[in-house]
Amino acid sequence: MQNISVLSPLFYFGMFIVILHWRCAFKLLRRPNLSLFFVFLAAEYIFVKYHFGRYLLGLYSLAVLIVSIGLKDLIKKYNIYKIVFVMIYGILFIYYFTNTLLVLPYGFGWADNNRYLTRILFRDNASYYDFDHLFSKWISSNDKVATYGISGYYYADFDYIDIYYIFGKNNKSFDLLMEKNVTKLLIKGGDIFWFCESLSLQNCSSNKVKLLVSYPEGIGKYNLYSISESTRLP
């Protein structure tokens, strides 16, 4: 459901009028070539697990196809829908054209790229970025950073390991971080207390780490900790 926001307003407009005129839309979808597409798509999902990831593309394609066919024919039949379609299309064009103009200075190097990427990627739910150059001050080439809540590492220039490659179902001791030679811990979404509770870790406490930096300050959506030297295994 979180991916609904990426669909165009034109999709929702088309879906609305297709539902409103479902009898007409159903007749359009009974064309032989479209029926064949539906058969192949149904056969694919019999054998492929489609619960998440790229396998959802088929369902999105199906939805867009249905809406597009209904939208194409119904705006020809009803002039009011054509007017609304053109208005929405015009608003979208102005919006994206304006945003493109605002981004151009960063693309040509005329503005501070870090400021732009900090603003954009902070809204991302998964990516790592060196916001305002805060993390690079504390992470060296000798560090191994365990991460939690992060899946995009395009801008990461350090040795990282996802936390799920460390803890198993039967072994959730915080000491495993030291066994894997982890020196830093980067958490997205909360602090060390939240981290320990979310993963139900054993031997996990604030005494074993030291907070180095948070971003943004005061909120701490991203928290970088160092593993205390006193807790390291000999």
JSON list of C-alpha atoms in Angstrom, two decimals:
[
{"chain": "A", "resi": 1, "resn": "MET", "atom": "CA", "xyz": [0.00, 0.00, 0.00]},
{"chain": "A", "resi": 2, "resn": "GLN", "atom": "CA", "xyz": [2.91, 2.39, 0.56]},
{"chain": "A", "resi": 3, "resn": "ASN", "atom": "CA", "xyz": [3.57, 2.38, -3.21]},
{"chain": "A", "resi": 4, "resn": "ILE", "atom": "CA", "xyz": [0.16, 3.89, -4.03]},
{"chain": "A", "resi": 5, "resn": "SER", "atom": "CA", "xyz": [1.63, 7.39, -3.79]},
{"chain": "A", "resi": 6, "resn": "VAL", "atom": "CA", "xyz": [3.86, 6.82, -6.84]},
{"chain": "A", "resi": 7, "resn": "LEU", "atom": "CA", "xyz": [0.89, 6.45, -9.19]},
{"chain": "A", "resi": 8, "resn": "SER", "atom": "CA", "xyz": [-0.15, 9.43, -11.29]},
{"chain": "A", "resi": 9, "resn": "PRO", "atom": "CA", "xyz": [-3.29, 11.46, -10.50]},
{"chain": "A", "resi": 10, "resn": "LEU", "atom": "CA", "xyz": [-4.35, 10.59, -14.06]},
{"chain": "A", "resi": 11, "resn": "PHE", "atom": "CA", "xyz": [-4.46, 6.95, -12.98]},
{"chain": "A", "resi": 12, "resn": "TYR", "atom": "CA", "xyz": [-6.90, 7.73, -10.17]},
{"chain": "A", "resi": 13, "resn": "PHE", "atom": "CA", "xyz": [-9.00, 9.89, -12.47]},
{"chain": "A", "resi": 14, "resn": "GLY", "atom": "CA", "xyz": [-9.13, 7.08, -15.01]},
{"chain": "A", "resi": 15, "resn": "MET", "atom": "CA", "xyz": [-9.96, 4.54, -12.32]},
{"chain": "A", "resi": 16, "resn": "PHE", "atom": "CA", "xyz": [-12.83, 6.74, -11.15]},
{"chain": "A", "resi": 17, "resn": "ILE", "atom": "CA", "xyz": [-14.49, 7.02, -14.56]},
{"chain": "A", "resi": 18, "resn": "VAL", "atom": "CA", "xyz": [-13.86, 3.34, -15.36]},
{"chain": "A", "resi": 19, "resn": "ILE", "atom": "CA", "xyz": [-15.70, 2.37, -12.17]},
{"chain": "A", "resi": 20, "resn": "LEU", "atom": "CA", "xyz": [-18.42, 4.89, -12.96]},
{"chain": "A", "resi": 21, "resn": "HIS", "atom": "CA", "xyz": [-18.89, 3.40, -16.44]},
{"chain": "A", "resi": 22, "resn": "TRP", "atom": "CA", "xyz": [-17.88, -0.16, -15.70]},
{"chain": "A", "resi": 23, "resn": "ARG", "atom": "CA", "xyz": [-20.25, -1.74, -18.22]},
{"chain": "A", "resi": 24, "resn": "CYS", "atom": "CA", "xyz": [-18.70, 0.18, -21.08]},
{"chain": "A", "resi": 25, "resn": "ALA", "atom": "CA", "xyz": [-15.17, -0.49, -19.81]},
{"chain": "A", "resi": 26, "resn": "PHE", "atom": "CA", "xyz": [-15.88, -4.21, -19.46]},
{"chain": "A", "resi": 27, "resn": "LYS", "atom": "CA", "xyz": [-16.93, -4.43, -23.12]},
{"chain": "A", "resi": 28, "resn": "LEU", "atom": "CA", "xyz": [-13.66, -2.79, -24.17]},
{"chain": "A", "resi": 29, "resn": "LEU", "atom": "CA", "xyz": [-11.62, -5.25, -22.13]},
{"chain": "A", "resi": 30, "resn": "ARG", "atom": "CA", "xyz": [-13.20, -8.26, -23.83]},
{"chain": "A", "resi": 31, "resn": "ARG", "atom": "CA", "xyz": [-11.10, -7.75, -26.94]},
{"chain": "A", "resi": 32, "resn": "PRO", "atom": "CA", "xyz": [-9.24, -10.97, -27.95]},
{"chain": "A", "resi": 33, "resn": "ASN", "atom": "CA", "xyz": [-5.71, -9.58, -27.63]},
{"chain": "A", "resi": 34, "resn": "LEU", "atom": "CA", "xyz": [-6.41, -8.23, -24.15]},
{"chain": "A", "resi": 35, "resn": "SER", "atom": "CA", "xyz": [-8.03, -11.48, -23.07]},
{"chain": "A", "resi": 36, "resn": "LEU", "atom": "CA", "xyz": [-4.86, -13.31, -24.10]},
{"chain": "A", "resi": 37, "resn": "PHE", "atom": "CA", "xyz": [-2.78, -10.93, -21.97]},
{"chain": "A", "resi": 38, "resn": "PHE", "atom": "CA", "xyz": [-4.98, -11.63, -18.95]},
{"chain": "A", "resi": 39, "resn": "VAL", "atom": "CA", "xyz": [-4.61, -15.39, -19.46]},
{"chain": "A", "resi": 40, "resn": "PHE", "atom": "CA", "xyz": [-0.81, -15.20, -19.59]},
{"chain": "A", "resi": 41, "resn": "LEU", "atom": "CA", "xyz": [-0.70, -12.92, -16.55]},
{"chain": "A", "resi": 42, "resn": "ALA", "atom": "CA", "xyz": [-2.92, -15.27, -14.55]},
{"chain": "A", "resi": 43, "resn": "ALA", "atom": "CA", "xyz": [-0.74, -18.23, -15.53]},
{"chain": "A", "resi": 44, "resn": "GLU", "atom": "CA", "xyz": [2.38, -16.39, -14.39]},
{"chain": "A", "resi": 45, "resn": "TYR", "atom": "CA", "xyz": [1.00, -15.73, -10.94]},
{"chain": "A", "resi": 46, "resn": "ILE", "atom": "CA", "xyz": [0.12, -19.37, -10.46]},
{"chain": "A", "resi": 47, "resn": "PHE", "atom": "CA", "xyz": [3.83, -20.23, -10.44]},
{"chain": "A", "resi": 48, "resn": "VAL", "atom": "CA", "xyz": [5.48, -16.99, -9.26]},
{"chain": "A", "resi": 49, "resn": "LYS", "atom": "CA", "xyz": [5.35, -15.60, -5.74]},
{"chain": "A", "resi": 50, "resn": "TYR", "atom": "CA", "xyz": [3.98, -12.11, -6.19]},
{"chain": "A", "resi": 51, "resn": "HIS", "atom": "CA", "xyz": [3.64, -10.83, -2.65]},
{"chain": "A", "resi": 52, "resn": "PHE", "atom": "CA", "xyz": [6.33, -8.19, -2.95]},
{"chain": "A", "resi": 53, "resn": "GLY", "atom": "CA", "xyz": [9.12, -6.72, -5.03]},
{"chain": "A", "resi": 54, "resn": "ARG", "atom": "CA", "xyz": [9.42, -6.68, -8.79]},
{"chain": "A", "resi": 55, "resn": "TYR", "atom": "CA", "xyz": [6.73, -9.34, -9.19]},
{"chain": "A", "resi": 56, "resn": "LEU", "atom": "CA", "xyz": [4.10, -6.71, -8.39]},
{"chain": "A", "resi": 57, "resn": "LEU", "atom": "CA", "xyz": [4.89, -5.06, -11.73]},
{"chain": "A", "resi": 58, "resn": "GLY", "atom": "CA", "xyz": [2.47, -7.38, -13.49]},
{"chain": "A", "resi": 59, "resn": "LEU", "atom": "CA", "xyz": [-0.40, -6.27, -11.26]},
{"chain": "A", "resi": 60, "resn": "TYR", "atom": "CA", "xyz": [0.49, -2.60, -11.75]},
{"chain": "A", "resi": 61, "resn": "SER", "atom": "CA", "xyz": [0.63, -3.18, -15.50]},
{"chain": "A", "resi": 62, "resn": "LEU", "atom": "CA", "xyz": [-2.78, -4.81, -15.42]},
{"chain": "A", "resi": 63, "resn": "ALA", "atom": "CA", "xyz": [-4.30, -1.93, -13.46]},
{"chain": "A", "resi": 64, "resn": "VAL", "atom": "CA", "xyz": [-2.73, 0.70, -15.72]},
{"chain": "A", "resi": 65, "resn": "LEU", "atom": "CA", "xyz": [-3.88, -1.18, -18.83]},
{"chain": "A", "resi": 66, "resn": "ILE", "atom": "CA", "xyz": [-7.48, -1.38, -17.66]},
{"chain": "A", "resi": 67, "resn": "VAL", "atom": "CA", "xyz": [-7.57, 2.27, -16.64]},
{"chain": "A", "resi": 68, "resn": "SER", "atom": "CA", "xyz": [-5.85, 3.44, -19.84]},
{"chain": "A", "resi": 69, "resn": "ILE", "atom": "CA", "xyz": [-8.25, 1.62, -22.13]},
{"chain": "A", "resi": 70, "resn": "GLY", "atom": "CA", "xyz": [-11.27, 2.92, -20.29]},
{"chain": "A", "resi": 71, "resn": "LEU", "atom": "CA", "xyz": [-9.85, 6.42, -20.10]},
{"chain": "A", "resi": 72, "resn": "LYS", "atom": "CA", "xyz": [-8.96, 6.53, -23.80]},
{"chain": "A", "resi": 73, "resn": "ASP", "atom": "CA", "xyz": [-12.42, 5.57, -25.03]},
{"chain": "A", "resi": 74, "resn": "LEU", "atom": "CA", "xyz": [-14.52, 7.30, -22.41]},
{"chain": "A", "resi": 75, "resn": "ILE", "atom": "CA", "xyz": [-12.91, 10.74, -22.81]},
{"chain": "A", "resi": 76, "resn": "LYS", "atom": "CA", "xyz": [-13.82, 10.50, -26.50]},
{"chain": "A", "resi": 77, "resn": "LYS", "atom": "CA", "xyz": [-17.42, 9.76, -25.60]},
{"chain": "A", "resi": 78, "resn": "TYR", "atom": "CA", "xyz": [-17.83, 12.30, -22.78]},
{"chain": "A", "resi": 79, "resn": "ASN", "atom": "CA", "xyz": [-16.51, 15.81, -23.38]},
{"chain": "A", "resi": 80, "resn": "ILE", "atom": "CA", "xyz": [-16.46, 16.71, -19.67]},
{"chain": "A", "resi": 81, "resn": "TYR", "atom": "CA", "xyz": [-13.94, 13.95, -18.98]},
{"chain": "A", "resi": 82, "resn": "LYS", "atom": "CA", "xyz": [-11.75, 15.23, -21.78]},
{"chain": "A", "resi": 83, "resn": "ILE", "atom": "CA", "xyz": [-11.70, 18.72, -20.24]},
{"chain": "A", "resi": 84, "resn": "VAL", "atom": "CA", "xyz": [-10.82, 17.36, -16.78]},
{"chain": "A", "resi": 85, "resn": "PHE", "atom": "CA", "xyz": [-8.11, 15.14, -18.30]},
{"chain": "A", "resi": 86, "resn": "VAL", "atom": "CA", "xyz": [-6.49, 18.08, -20.10]},
{"chain": "A", "resi": 87, "resn": "MET", "atom": "CA", "xyz": [-6.61, 20.19, -16.92]},
{"chain": "A", "resi": 88, "resn": "ILE", "atom": "CA", "xyz": [-4.93, 17.50, -14.80]},
{"chain": "A", "resi": 89, "resn": "TYR", "atom": "CA", "xyz": [-2.35, 16.87, -17.51]},
{"chain": "A", "resi": 90, "resn": "GLY", "atom": "CA", "xyz": [-1.57, 20.60, -17.72]},
{"chain": "A", "resi": 91, "resn": "ILE", "atom": "CA", "xyz": [-1.15, 20.90, -13.94]},
{"chain": "A", "resi": 92, "resn": "LEU", "atom": "CA", "xyz": [1.19, 17.89, -13.89]},
{"chain": "A", "resi": 93, "resn": "PHE", "atom": "CA", "xyz": [3.25, 19.29, -16.76]},
{"chain": "A", "resi": 94, "resn": "ILE", "atom": "CA", "xyz": [3.69, 22.66, -15.02]},
{"chain": "A", "resi": 95, "resn": "TYR", "atom": "CA", "xyz": [4.57, 20.94, -11.73]},
{"chain": "A", "resi": 96, "resn": "TYR", "atom": "CA", "xyz": [7.25, 18.64, -13.17]},
{"chain": "A", "resi": 97, "resn": "PHE", "atom": "CA", "xyz": [8.61, 21.30, -15.52]},
{"chain": "A", "resi": 98, "resn": "THR", "atom": "CA", "xyz": [9.03, 23.72, -12.60]},
{"chain": "A", "resi": 99, "resn": "ASN", "atom": "CA", "xyz": [10.73, 21.04, -10.49]},
{"chain": "A", "resi": 100, "resn": "THR", "atom": "CA", "xyz": [13.10, 20.26, -13.35]},
{"chain": "A", "resi": 101, "resn": "LEU", "atom": "CA", "xyz": [14.11, 23.92, -13.59]},
{"chain": "A", "resi": 102, "resn": "LEU", "atom": "CA", "xyz": [14.75, 24.02, -9.83]},
{"chain": "A", "resi": 103, "resn": "VAL", "atom": "CA", "xyz": [17.00, 20.94, -10.03]},
{"chain": "A", "resi": 104, "resn": "LEU", "atom": "CA", "xyz": [19.09, 22.13, -13.00]},
{"chain": "A", "resi": 105, "resn": "PRO", "atom": "CA", "xyz": [21.45, 24.35, -10.92]},
{"chain": "A", "resi": 106, "resn": "TYR", "atom": "CA", "xyz": [22.45, 21.29, -8.88]},
{"chain": "A", "resi": 107, "resn": "GLY", "atom": "CA", "xyz": [22.91, 19.18, -11.99]},
{"chain": "A", "resi": 108, "resn": "PHE", "atom": "CA", "xyz": [25.24, 21.74, -13.57]},
{"chain": "A", "resi": 109, "resn": "GLY", "atom": "CA", "xyz": [27.18, 22.24, -10.33]},
{"chain": "A", "resi": 110, "resn": "TRP", "atom": "CA", "xyz": [25.97, 25.81, -9.80]},
{"chain": "A", "resi": 111, "resn": "ALA", "atom": "CA", "xyz": [24.54, 25.04, -6.35]},
{"chain": "A", "resi": 112, "resn": "ASP", "atom": "CA", "xyz": [25.47, 23.01, -3.27]},
{"chain": "A", "resi": 113, "resn": "ASN", "atom": "CA", "xyz": [24.78, 19.38, -4.18]},
{"chain": "A", "resi": 114, "resn": "ASN", "atom": "CA", "xyz": [25.08, 18.24, -0.58]},
{"chain": "A", "resi": 115, "resn": "ARG", "atom": "CA", "xyz": [22.33, 20.59, 0.54]},
{"chain": "A", "resi": 116, "resn": "TYR", "atom": "CA", "xyz": [20.03, 19.33, -2.21]},
{"chain": "A", "resi": 117, "resn": "LEU", "atom": "CA", "xyz": [20.74, 15.64, -1.60]},
{"chain": "A", "resi": 118, "resn": "THR", "atom": "CA", "xyz": [20.38, 16.11, 2.15]},
{"chain": "A", "resi": 119, "resn": "ARG", "atom": "CA", "xyz": [16.92, 17.59, 1.65]},
{"chain": "A", "resi": 120, "resn": "ILE", "atom": "CA", "xyz": [15.80, 14.97, -0.88]},
{"chain": "A", "resi": 121, "resn": "LEU", "atom": "CA", "xyz": [17.30, 11.79, 0.56]},
{"chain": "A", "resi": 122, "resn": "PHE", "atom": "CA", "xyz": [16.23, 12.56, 4.11]},
{"chain": "A", "resi": 123, "resn": "ARG", "atom": "CA", "xyz": [12.68, 11.93, 2.91]},
{"chain": "A", "resi": 124, "resn": "ASP", "atom": "CA", "xyz": [13.77, 8.59, 1.46]},
{"chain": "A", "resi": 125, "resn": "ASN", "atom": "CA", "xyz": [12.74, 5.62, 3.59]},
{"chain": "A", "resi": 126, "resn": "ALA", "atom": "CA", "xyz": [15.77, 3.49, 2.89]},
{"chain": "A", "resi": 127, "resn": "SER", "atom": "CA", "xyz": [18.85, 5.29, 1.55]},
{"chain": "A", "resi": 128, "resn": "TYR", "atom": "CA", "xyz": [22.06, 6.20, 3.31]},
{"chain": "A", "resi": 129, "resn": "TYR", "atom": "CA", "xyz": [23.56, 9.62, 2.73]},
{"chain": "A", "resi": 130, "resn": "ASP", "atom": "CA", "xyz": [26.27, 11.59, 4.50]},
{"chain": "A", "resi": 131, "resn": "PHE", "atom": "CA", "xyz": [23.85, 14.32, 5.59]},
{"chain": "A", "resi": 132, "resn": "ASP", "atom": "CA", "xyz": [25.68, 17.65, 5.92]},
{"chain": "A", "resi": 133, "resn": "HIS", "atom": "CA", "xyz": [28.94, 15.61, 6.00]},
{"chain": "A", "resi": 134, "resn": "LEU", "atom": "CA", "xyz": [28.16, 14.51, 9.56]},
{"chain": "A", "resi": 135, "resn": "PHE", "atom": "CA", "xyz": [28.81, 10.76, 9.34]},
{"chain": "A", "resi": 136, "resn": "SER", "atom": "CA", "xyz": [32.06, 10.91, 7.36]},
{"chain": "A", "resi": 137, "resn": "LYS", "atom": "CA", "xyz": [33.67, 12.75, 10.28]},
{"chain": "A", "resi": 138, "resn": "TRP", "atom": "CA", "xyz": [33.27, 9.64, 12.43]},
{"chain": "A", "resi": 139, "resn": "ILE", "atom": "CA", "xyz": [33.64, 6.75, 9.96]},
{"chain": "A", "resi": 140, "resn": "SER", "atom": "CA", "xyz": [37.11, 5.83, 8.74]},
{"chain": "A", "resi": 141, "resn": "SER", "atom": "CA", "xyz": [38.30, 3.30, 6.18]},
{"chain": "A", "resi": 142, "resn": "ASN", "atom": "CA", "xyz": [39.18, 0.94, 9.04]},
{"chain": "A", "resi": 143, "resn": "ASP", "atom": "CA", "xyz": [35.65, 0.87, 10.43]},
{"chain": "A", "resi": 144, "resn": "LYS", "atom": "CA", "xyz": [33.07, -1.81, 9.84]},
{"chain": "A", "resi": 145, "resn": "VAL", "atom": "CA", "xyz": [29.57, -0.36, 10.18]},
{"chain": "A", "resi": 146, "resn": "ALA", "atom": "CA", "xyz": [26.52, -2.46, 11.04]},
{"chain": "A", "resi": 147, "resn": "THR", "atom": "CA", "xyz": [23.33, -0.87, 9.71]},
{"chain": "A", "resi": 148, "resn": "TYR", "atom": "CA", "xyz": [19.68, -1.21, 10.66]},
{"chain": "A", "resi": 149, "resn": "GLY", "atom": "CA", "xyz": [16.75, 0.18, 8.69]},
{"chain": "A", "resi": 150, "resn": "ILE", "atom": "CA", "xyz": [18.86, 1.06, 5.63]},
{"chain": "A", "resi": 151, "resn": "SER", "atom": "CA", "xyz": [18.76, -0.72, 2.28]},
{"chain": "A", "resi": 152, "resn": "GLY", "atom": "CA", "xyz": [20.18, 1.85, -0.18]},
{"chain": "A", "resi": 153, "resn": "TYR", "atom": "CA", "xyz": [23.98, 2.24, -0.08]},
{"chain": "A", "resi": 154, "resn": "TYR", "atom": "CA", "xyz": [24.73, 4.14, -3.27]},
{"chain": "A", "resi": 155, "resn": "TYR", "atom": "CA", "xyz": [26.49, 6.95, -1.36]},
{"chain": "A", "resi": 156, "resn": "ALA", "atom": "CA", "xyz": [28.16, 4.71, 1.23]},
{"chain": "A", "resi": 157, "resn": "ASP", "atom": "CA", "xyz": [31.97, 4.73, 0.94]},
{"chain": "A", "resi": 158, "resn": "PHE", "atom": "CA", "xyz": [32.66, 2.53, 3.96]},
{"chain": "A", "resi": 159, "resn": "ASP", "atom": "CA", "xyz": [32.58, -1.16, 4.85]},
{"chain": "A", "resi": 160, "resn": "TYR", "atom": "CA", "xyz": [29.00, -1.94, 5.91]},
{"chain": "A", "resi": 161, "resn": "ILE", "atom": "CA", "xyz": [27.00, -5.01, 6.88]},
{"chain": "A", "resi": 162, "resn": "ASP", "atom": "CA", "xyz": [23.25, -5.28, 7.36]},
{"chain": "A", "resi": 163, "resn": "ILE", "atom": "CA", "xyz": [22.24, -6.25, 10.86]},
{"chain": "A", "resi": 164, "resn": "TYR", "atom": "CA", "xyz": [20.27, -9.26, 9.61]},
{"chain": "A", "resi": 165, "resn": "TYR", "atom": "CA", "xyz": [23.50, -10.86, 8.39]},
{"chain": "A", "resi": 166, "resn": "ILE", "atom": "CA", "xyz": [24.71, -10.82, 12.00]},
{"chain": "A", "resi": 167, "resn": "PHE", "atom": "CA", "xyz": [21.80, -11.88, 14.17]},
{"chain": "A", "resi": 168, "resn": "GLY", "atom": "CA", "xyz": [19.99, -15.17, 13.64]},
{"chain": "A", "resi": 169, "resn": "LYS", "atom": "CA", "xyz": [16.73, -16.57, 14.95]},
{"chain": "A", "resi": 170, "resn": "ASN", "atom": "CA", "xyz": [18.47, -18.57, 17.66]},
{"chain": "A", "resi": 171, "resn": "ASN", "atom": "CA", "xyz": [21.25, -16.14, 18.51]},
{"chain": "A", "resi": 172, "resn": "LYS", "atom": "CA", "xyz": [20.40, -12.52, 19.18]},
{"chain": "A", "resi": 173, "resn": "SER", "atom": "CA", "xyz": [23.18, -11.52, 21.50]},
{"chain": "A", "resi": 174, "resn": "PHE", "atom": "CA", "xyz": [24.55, -8.01, 21.10]},
{"chain": "A", "resi": 175, "resn": "ASP", "atom": "CA", "xyz": [28.00, -9.52, 21.52]},
{"chain": "A", "resi": 176, "resn": "LEU", "atom": "CA", "xyz": [27.77, -10.89, 17.97]},
{"chain": "A", "resi": 177, "resn": "LEU", "atom": "CA", "xyz": [28.59, -7.40, 16.74]},
{"chain": "A", "resi": 178, "resn": "MET", "atom": "CA", "xyz": [31.99, -7.64, 18.37]},
{"chain": "A", "resi": 179, "resn": "GLU", "atom": "CA", "xyz": [32.52, -11.16, 17.00]},
{"chain": "A", "resi": 180, "resn": "LYS", "atom": "CA", "xyz": [31.97, -9.75, 13.50]},
{"chain": "A", "resi": 181, "resn": "ASN", "atom": "CA", "xyz": [34.52, -6.98, 14.23]},
{"chain": "A", "resi": 182, "resn": "VAL", "atom": "CA", "xyz": [31.87, -4.27, 13.96]},
{"chain": "A", "resi": 183, "resn": "THR", "atom": "CA", "xyz": [33.16, -0.92, 15.19]},
{"chain": "A", "resi": 184, "resn": "LYS", "atom": "CA", "xyz": [30.19, 1.36, 14.43]},
{"chain": "A", "resi": 185, "resn": "LEU", "atom": "CA", "xyz": [26.43, 0.97, 14.47]},
{"chain": "A", "resi": 186, "resn": "LEU", "atom": "CA", "xyz": [24.18, 3.11, 12.26]},
{"chain": "A", "resi": 187, "resn": "ILE", "atom": "CA", "xyz": [20.49, 2.97, 13.15]},
{"chain": "A", "resi": 188, "resn": "LYS", "atom": "CA", "xyz": [17.69, 4.52, 11.14]},
{"chain": "A", "resi": 189, "resn": "GLY", "atom": "CA", "xyz": [14.38, 5.05, 12.89]},
{"chain": "A", "resi": 190, "resn": "GLY", "atom": "CA", "xyz": [15.31, 5.26, 16.55]},
{"chain": "A", "resi": 191, "resn": "ASP", "atom": "CA", "xyz": [17.97, 5.18, 19.25]},
{"chain": "A", "resi": 192, "resn": "ILE", "atom": "CA", "xyz": [19.84, 2.28, 20.84]},
{"chain": "A", "resi": 193, "resn": "PHE", "atom": "CA", "xyz": [16.97, 1.50, 23.22]},
{"chain": "A", "resi": 194, "resn": "TRP", "atom": "CA", "xyz": [14.54, 1.26, 20.31]},
{"chain": "A", "resi": 195, "resn": "PHE", "atom": "CA", "xyz": [17.06, -0.86, 18.40]},
{"chain": "A", "resi": 196, "resn": "CYS", "atom": "CA", "xyz": [17.48, -3.37, 21.24]},
{"chain": "A", "resi": 197, "resn": "GLU", "atom": "CA", "xyz": [13.74, -3.63, 21.79]},
{"chain": "A", "resi": 198, "resn": "SER", "atom": "CA", "xyz": [12.85, -3.93, 18.09]},
{"chain": "A", "resi": 199, "resn": "LEU", "atom": "CA", "xyz": [15.21, -6.88, 17.58]},
{"chain": "A", "resi": 200, "resn": "SER", "atom": "CA", "xyz": [14.68, -8.38, 21.06]},
{"chain": "A", "resi": 201, "resn": "LEU", "atom": "CA", "xyz": [18.45, -8.50, 21.57]},
{"chain": "A", "resi": 202, "resn": "GLN", "atom": "CA", "xyz": [20.17, -10.01, 24.56]},
{"chain": "A", "resi": 203, "resn": "ASN", "atom": "CA", "xyz": [22.98, -8.27, 26.45]},
{"chain": "A", "resi": 204, "resn": "CYS", "atom": "CA", "xyz": [22.03, -5.04, 24.71]},
{"chain": "A", "resi": 205, "resn": "SER", "atom": "CA", "xyz": [22.28, -1.77, 26.62]},
{"chain": "A", "resi": 206, "resn": "SER", "atom": "CA", "xyz": [23.34, 1.84, 26.19]},
{"chain": "A", "resi": 207, "resn": "ASN", "atom": "CA", "xyz": [26.49, 1.11, 28.22]},
{"chain": "A", "resi": 208, "resn": "LYS", "atom": "CA", "xyz": [27.94, -0.84, 25.30]},
{"chain": "A", "resi": 209, "resn": "VAL", "atom": "CA", "xyz": [27.75, 2.00, 22.80]},
{"chain": "A", "resi": 210, "resn": "LYS", "atom": "CA", "xyz": [28.53, 5.69, 22.55]},
{"chain": "A", "resi": 211, "resn": "LEU", "atom": "CA", "xyz": [26.42, 8.09, 20.52]},
{"chain": "A", "resi": 212, "resn": "LEU", "atom": "CA", "xyz": [28.60, 9.94, 18.01]},
{"chain": "A", "resi": 213, "resn": "VAL", "atom": "CA", "xyz": [26.11, 11.92, 15.95]},
{"chain": "A", "resi": 214, "resn": "SER", "atom": "CA", "xyz": [22.40, 12.14, 15.15]},
{"chain": "A", "resi": 215, "resn": "TYR", "atom": "CA", "xyz": [20.61, 13.56, 12.14]},
{"chain": "A", "resi": 216, "resn": "PRO", "atom": "CA", "xyz": [18.58, 15.66, 12.32]},
{"chain": "A", "resi": 217, "resn": "GLU", "atom": "CA", "xyz": [19.72, 17.00, 15.66]},
{"chain": "A", "resi": 218, "resn": "GLY", "atom": "CA", "xyz": [17.11, 16.63, 18.36]},
{"chain": "A", "resi": 219, "resn": "ILE", "atom": "CA", "xyz": [15.02, 14.12, 16.40]},
{"chain": "A", "resi": 220, "resn": "GLY", "atom": "CA", "xyz": [17.58, 11.44, 15.70]},
{"chain": "A", "resi": 221, "resn": "LYS", "atom": "CA", "xyz": [16.08, 9.69, 12.69]},
{"chain": "A", "resi": 222, "resn": "TYR", "atom": "CA", "xyz": [19.63, 8.51, 11.98]},
{"chain": "A", "resi": 223, "resn": "ASN", "atom": "CA", "xyz": [21.91, 7.63, 14.90]},
{"chain": "A", "resi": 224, "resn": "LEU", "atom": "CA", "xyz": [25.56, 6.64, 14.61]},
{"chain": "A", "resi": 225, "resn": "TYR", "atom": "CA", "xyz": [27.11, 4.80, 17.56]},
{"chain": "A", "resi": 226, "resn": "SER", "atom": "CA", "xyz": [30.56, 3.46, 18.28]},
{"chain": "A", "resi": 227, "resn": "ILE", "atom": "CA", "xyz": [30.93, 0.10, 19.99]},
{"chain": "A", "resi": 228, "resn": "SER", "atom": "CA", "xyz": [32.57, 0.66, 23.36]},
{"chain": "A", "resi": 229, "resn": "GLU", "atom": "CA", "xyz": [36.13, -0.65, 23.51]},
{"chain": "A", "resi": 230, "resn": "SER", "atom": "CA", "xyz": [35.51, -2.14, 26.95]},
{"chain": "A", "resi": 231, "resn": "THR", "atom": "CA", "xyz": [32.90, -4.52, 25.52]},
{"chain": "A", "resi": 232, "resn": "ARG", "atom": "CA", "xyz": [35.12, -5.89, 22.76]},
{"chain": "A", "resi": 233, "resn": "LEU", "atom": "CA", "xyz": [36.16, -9.51, 22.85]},
{"chain": "A", "resi": 234, "resn": "PRO", "atom": "CA", "xyz": [39.85, -10.21, 23.49]}
]
